Amino acid sequence: LTLAEPQPDAATAVKAAEAQAEAILAALREPFRLDGLTLEITVSIGLAAISAGTTVEALLKGGELAVMAAKAGGGNRACAYRPDMEQDMVGRVALTQDLREALRRNEFRIHFEPMVRLDATGLHIVGHEALIRWQHPTRGMVPPNAFIPFAEGSGFIRDIDLWVLRRAAAELARWTPDPARRHLTLSINISSASFLSPGFAQAVRDLLAETGADPRRIELEVTEGTLLTNLGAARTTMSELRTMGLSIALDD
């Protein structure tokens, strides 16, 4: 899609295209009605400029890299191609390959962050939130925001979600015999890709049977955007999970 008229140089062309792209983004951010629902969409735009000697292949590659950079930056934005993006992409590919091996090498860790309630008698721990971390052999401790986008982009996030669920449920089951911890709940974040996948509810049912965890003490956190992406699938999954006894929380 051509967003700018011919300009005297590539830099000027990119600036002109960025202005038009921002206008497109602003228009698409406006909520719209569909079948009685108010919906919003997000768009990622990649920009690449044609200059003397630019081949079609180079132009398409630049645009693709720019789109990927826009998505990696959080999405719903426009990003112009820069020569250093290719090297960045090489690093991203290497990280994604490492990520695929991380489960096999048992490099993931779960941290349990306390959730507290304040009442007249003081602060009380009522549960924990299960937070994934990646103990990389050379990179050290990798925080979620540094690898979760890669996992989502590659589809590997489903395997990670199930790994977290299984480990967290097993830990919750270990708390049950302890009088000081048997009342605690466990909150677990679930990606939209996992929550909306057809076999997710059955996978949860299987791992509950495997670990012996009490589903009434598990709360799955999903974003509002997850529900709006596919309302029908979300409704079905929520109904099945609630039937098992799990709670669902909206986290946006």
Coordinates of C-alpha atoms in Angstrom, one line a residue:
L1 CA 0.0 0.0 0.0
T2 CA 1.5 3.4 -1.0
L3 CA 1.0 5.9 1.7
A4 CA 3.0 8.9 0.4
E5 CA 3.5 10.7 -2.9
P6 CA 7.1 10.8 -4.3
Q7 CA 9.4 12.8 -2.1
P8 CA 12.9 14.3 -2.7
D9 CA 14.5 11.7 -0.3
A10 CA 13.7 8.6 1.7
A11 CA 13.7 10.4 5.1
T12 CA 11.1 12.9 3.9
A13 CA 9.0 10.1 2.3
V14 CA 9.1 8.1 5.6
K15 CA 7.9 11.2 7.6
A16 CA 5.0 11.7 5.2
A17 CA 4.1 8.1 5.3
E18 CA 4.3 8.1 9.2
A19 CA 1.8 11.0 9.3
Q20 CA -0.7 9.1 7.1
A21 CA -0.2 5.9 9.1
E22 CA -0.9 7.8 12.3
A23 CA -4.2 9.1 10.7
I24 CA -5.1 5.5 9.8
L25 CA -4.3 4.3 13.3
A26 CA -6.4 7.1 14.9
A27 CA -9.4 6.2 12.7
L28 CA -9.1 2.5 13.5
R29 CA -8.8 3.0 17.2
E30 CA -12.4 4.3 17.2
P31 CA -14.8 1.7 18.7
F32 CA -17.4 0.3 16.3
R33 CA -20.6 -1.7 16.7
L34 CA -21.0 -5.2 15.5
D35 CA -24.0 -7.4 16.3
G36 CA -24.9 -5.3 19.3
L37 CA -21.4 -5.3 20.7
T38 CA -18.9 -2.4 20.9
L39 CA -15.6 -3.6 19.6
E40 CA -12.1 -2.2 19.2
I41 CA -9.3 -3.4 16.9
T42 CA -5.5 -2.8 16.9
V43 CA -3.3 -2.5 13.8
S44 CA 0.4 -2.7 13.4
I45 CA 1.9 -0.9 10.3
G46 CA 5.3 -1.3 8.8
L47 CA 6.8 1.5 6.6
A48 CA 9.6 1.1 4.1
A49 CA 10.8 3.8 1.6
I50 CA 11.8 3.3 -2.0
S51 CA 15.0 5.0 -3.1
A52 CA 17.3 4.7 -6.0
G53 CA 18.4 1.1 -6.5
T54 CA 15.8 -0.3 -4.1
T55 CA 14.7 -3.7 -5.3
V56 CA 11.2 -5.1 -4.8
E57 CA 12.6 -7.9 -2.5
A58 CA 14.4 -5.3 -0.4
L59 CA 11.3 -3.2 -0.1
L60 CA 9.1 -6.1 1.0
K61 CA 11.7 -7.3 3.4
G62 CA 12.0 -3.9 4.9
G63 CA 8.3 -3.6 5.3
E64 CA 8.0 -7.0 6.9
L65 CA 10.8 -6.2 9.4
A66 CA 9.1 -2.9 10.3
V67 CA 5.8 -4.7 10.9
M68 CA 7.5 -7.2 13.2
A69 CA 9.2 -4.3 15.0
A70 CA 5.8 -2.6 15.5
K71 CA 4.3 -5.8 16.9
A72 CA 7.3 -6.3 19.2
G73 CA 6.9 -2.8 20.5
G74 CA 3.4 -3.6 21.7
G75 CA 1.4 -3.3 18.5
N76 CA -1.2 -0.8 17.5
R77 CA 1.5 1.5 16.2
A78 CA 3.5 2.4 13.0
C79 CA 7.2 1.7 12.7
A80 CA 9.6 2.6 9.9
Y81 CA 12.3 0.3 8.7
R82 CA 15.9 0.9 9.9
P83 CA 19.0 -0.9 8.6
D84 CA 19.7 -2.2 12.2
M85 CA 16.4 -4.0 12.3
E86 CA 17.9 -7.0 10.4
Q87 CA 20.5 -7.5 13.1
D88 CA 17.8 -7.1 15.8
M89 CA 15.8 -9.8 14.0
V90 CA 18.7 -12.2 14.0
G91 CA 18.8 -11.8 17.8
R92 CA 15.1 -12.3 18.0
V93 CA 15.3 -15.5 16.0
A94 CA 18.1 -16.8 18.2
L95 CA 16.0 -16.0 21.3
T96 CA 13.0 -17.8 19.9
Q97 CA 15.1 -20.9 19.1
D98 CA 16.4 -20.8 22.7
L99 CA 12.8 -20.5 24.0
R100 CA 11.8 -23.6 22.2
E101 CA 14.6 -25.5 24.0
A102 CA 13.9 -24.0 27.4
L103 CA 11.1 -26.4 28.4
R104 CA 13.2 -29.4 27.4
R105 CA 16.2 -28.1 29.4
N106 CA 13.9 -27.3 32.3
E107 CA 15.0 -23.6 32.4
F108 CA 11.7 -22.0 33.4
R109 CA 11.0 -21.1 37.0
I110 CA 7.8 -20.1 38.9
H111 CA 7.8 -17.3 41.5
F112 CA 4.9 -17.1 43.8
E113 CA 4.0 -13.5 44.6
P114 CA 1.9 -13.1 47.8
M115 CA -1.6 -11.5 47.5
V116 CA -2.7 -9.8 50.8
R117 CA -5.9 -8.6 52.4
L118 CA -6.0 -5.8 54.9
D119 CA -8.6 -5.8 57.6
A120 CA -9.0 -4.6 61.2
T121 CA -6.5 -7.3 62.5
G122 CA -3.8 -6.5 59.9
L123 CA -2.4 -7.9 56.7
H124 CA -3.2 -11.5 55.8
I125 CA -1.8 -13.5 52.9
V126 CA -4.8 -14.9 51.1
G127 CA -3.1 -16.4 48.0
H128 CA -0.3 -16.1 45.5
E129 CA 0.1 -15.2 41.9
A130 CA 2.2 -17.6 39.8
L131 CA 4.8 -15.7 37.8
I132 CA 7.0 -17.3 35.2
R133 CA 10.7 -16.6 34.9
W134 CA 13.3 -17.9 32.5
Q135 CA 16.7 -18.9 34.0
H136 CA 18.8 -18.8 30.7
P137 CA 22.2 -20.5 30.9
T138 CA 24.0 -17.5 29.4
R139 CA 21.5 -14.6 29.6
G140 CA 20.7 -15.1 33.3
M141 CA 17.2 -14.4 34.6
V142 CA 15.1 -13.3 31.7
P143 CA 11.9 -11.4 32.7
P144 CA 8.5 -12.3 31.1
N145 CA 8.3 -9.1 29.0
A146 CA 11.6 -10.1 27.3
F147 CA 10.4 -13.5 26.0
I148 CA 6.5 -13.8 26.3
P149 CA 6.0 -11.7 23.0
F150 CA 8.3 -14.2 21.2
A151 CA 6.4 -17.1 22.6
E152 CA 3.1 -15.5 21.5
G153 CA 4.5 -14.8 18.0
S154 CA 5.7 -18.3 17.5
G155 CA 2.6 -20.1 19.0
F156 CA 4.8 -21.6 21.7
I157 CA 2.9 -19.7 24.4
R158 CA 0.4 -22.6 24.6
D159 CA 3.0 -25.0 25.8
I160 CA 4.3 -22.5 28.3
D161 CA 0.8 -21.8 29.7
L162 CA 0.2 -25.5 30.2
W163 CA 3.6 -25.9 31.8
V164 CA 2.9 -23.1 34.3
L165 CA -0.6 -24.5 35.0
R166 CA 0.7 -27.9 35.7
R167 CA 3.6 -26.7 37.9
A168 CA 1.4 -24.3 39.8
A169 CA -1.4 -26.8 40.3
A170 CA 1.1 -29.3 41.6
E171 CA 2.4 -26.8 44.1
L172 CA -1.1 -25.9 45.2
A173 CA -1.8 -29.6 45.9
R174 CA 1.3 -29.7 48.0
W175 CA 0.0 -26.9 50.1
T176 CA -3.2 -28.7 51.0
P177 CA -1.9 -30.8 53.9
D178 CA -0.4 -27.7 55.5
P179 CA -2.9 -26.0 57.9
A180 CA -1.1 -22.7 57.4
R181 CA -1.5 -22.8 53.6
R182 CA -4.4 -25.0 52.7
H183 CA -6.7 -22.0 52.5
L184 CA -4.5 -20.1 50.0
T185 CA -5.7 -19.4 46.4
L186 CA -3.5 -19.4 43.3
S187 CA -3.9 -16.9 40.4
I188 CA -2.4 -17.8 37.0
N189 CA -2.3 -15.6 33.9
I190 CA -3.4 -17.3 30.7
S191 CA -2.8 -16.0 27.2
S192 CA -5.6 -15.4 24.7
A193 CA -4.1 -18.0 22.4
S194 CA -4.4 -20.7 25.1
F195 CA -7.8 -19.6 26.5
L196 CA -9.4 -19.6 23.1
S197 CA -7.9 -22.9 21.8
P198 CA -10.5 -25.7 21.4
G199 CA -8.7 -28.1 23.7
F200 CA -7.9 -25.8 26.6
A201 CA -10.7 -26.7 29.0
Q202 CA -10.0 -30.4 28.5
A203 CA -6.3 -29.8 29.1
V204 CA -7.1 -28.1 32.4
R205 CA -9.4 -30.9 33.4
D206 CA -6.6 -33.4 32.7
L207 CA -3.9 -31.6 34.7
L208 CA -6.3 -31.1 37.6
A209 CA -6.8 -34.9 37.7
E210 CA -3.1 -35.4 37.3
T211 CA -2.1 -33.1 40.2
G212 CA -5.0 -33.4 42.5
A213 CA -5.3 -29.6 42.9
D214 CA -8.5 -28.2 44.2
P215 CA -10.0 -26.2 41.3
R216 CA -12.0 -24.0 43.7
R217 CA -8.7 -22.4 44.8
I218 CA -7.5 -21.6 41.3
E219 CA -8.2 -18.3 39.5
L220 CA -7.3 -17.9 35.9
E221 CA -6.6 -14.3 34.7
V222 CA -7.5 -13.3 31.1
T223 CA -7.7 -9.9 29.5
E224 CA -10.9 -8.3 28.3
G225 CA -9.4 -8.3 24.8
T226 CA -9.2 -12.1 25.0
L227 CA -13.0 -12.3 25.4
L228 CA -13.7 -9.8 22.6
T229 CA -11.4 -11.6 20.2
N230 CA -13.8 -14.5 20.0
L231 CA -16.8 -14.1 22.2
G232 CA -18.3 -17.4 21.3
A233 CA -15.2 -19.5 22.1
A234 CA -14.5 -17.5 25.3
R235 CA -18.1 -18.1 26.5
T236 CA -17.8 -21.8 25.9
T237 CA -14.4 -22.1 27.7
M238 CA -15.5 -20.0 30.6
S239 CA -18.6 -22.1 31.1
E240 CA -16.6 -25.3 31.1
L241 CA -14.0 -23.9 33.5
R242 CA -16.6 -22.6 35.9
T243 CA -18.3 -26.1 35.8
M244 CA -15.0 -27.5 37.1
G245 CA -15.0 -25.0 39.9
L246 CA -12.3 -22.6 38.7
S247 CA -12.7 -18.8 38.9
I248 CA -12.1 -16.4 36.1
A249 CA -10.7 -12.9 36.6
L250 CA -10.5 -10.1 34.0
D251 CA -7.1 -8.4 33.9
D252 CA -6.7 -5.5 31.6

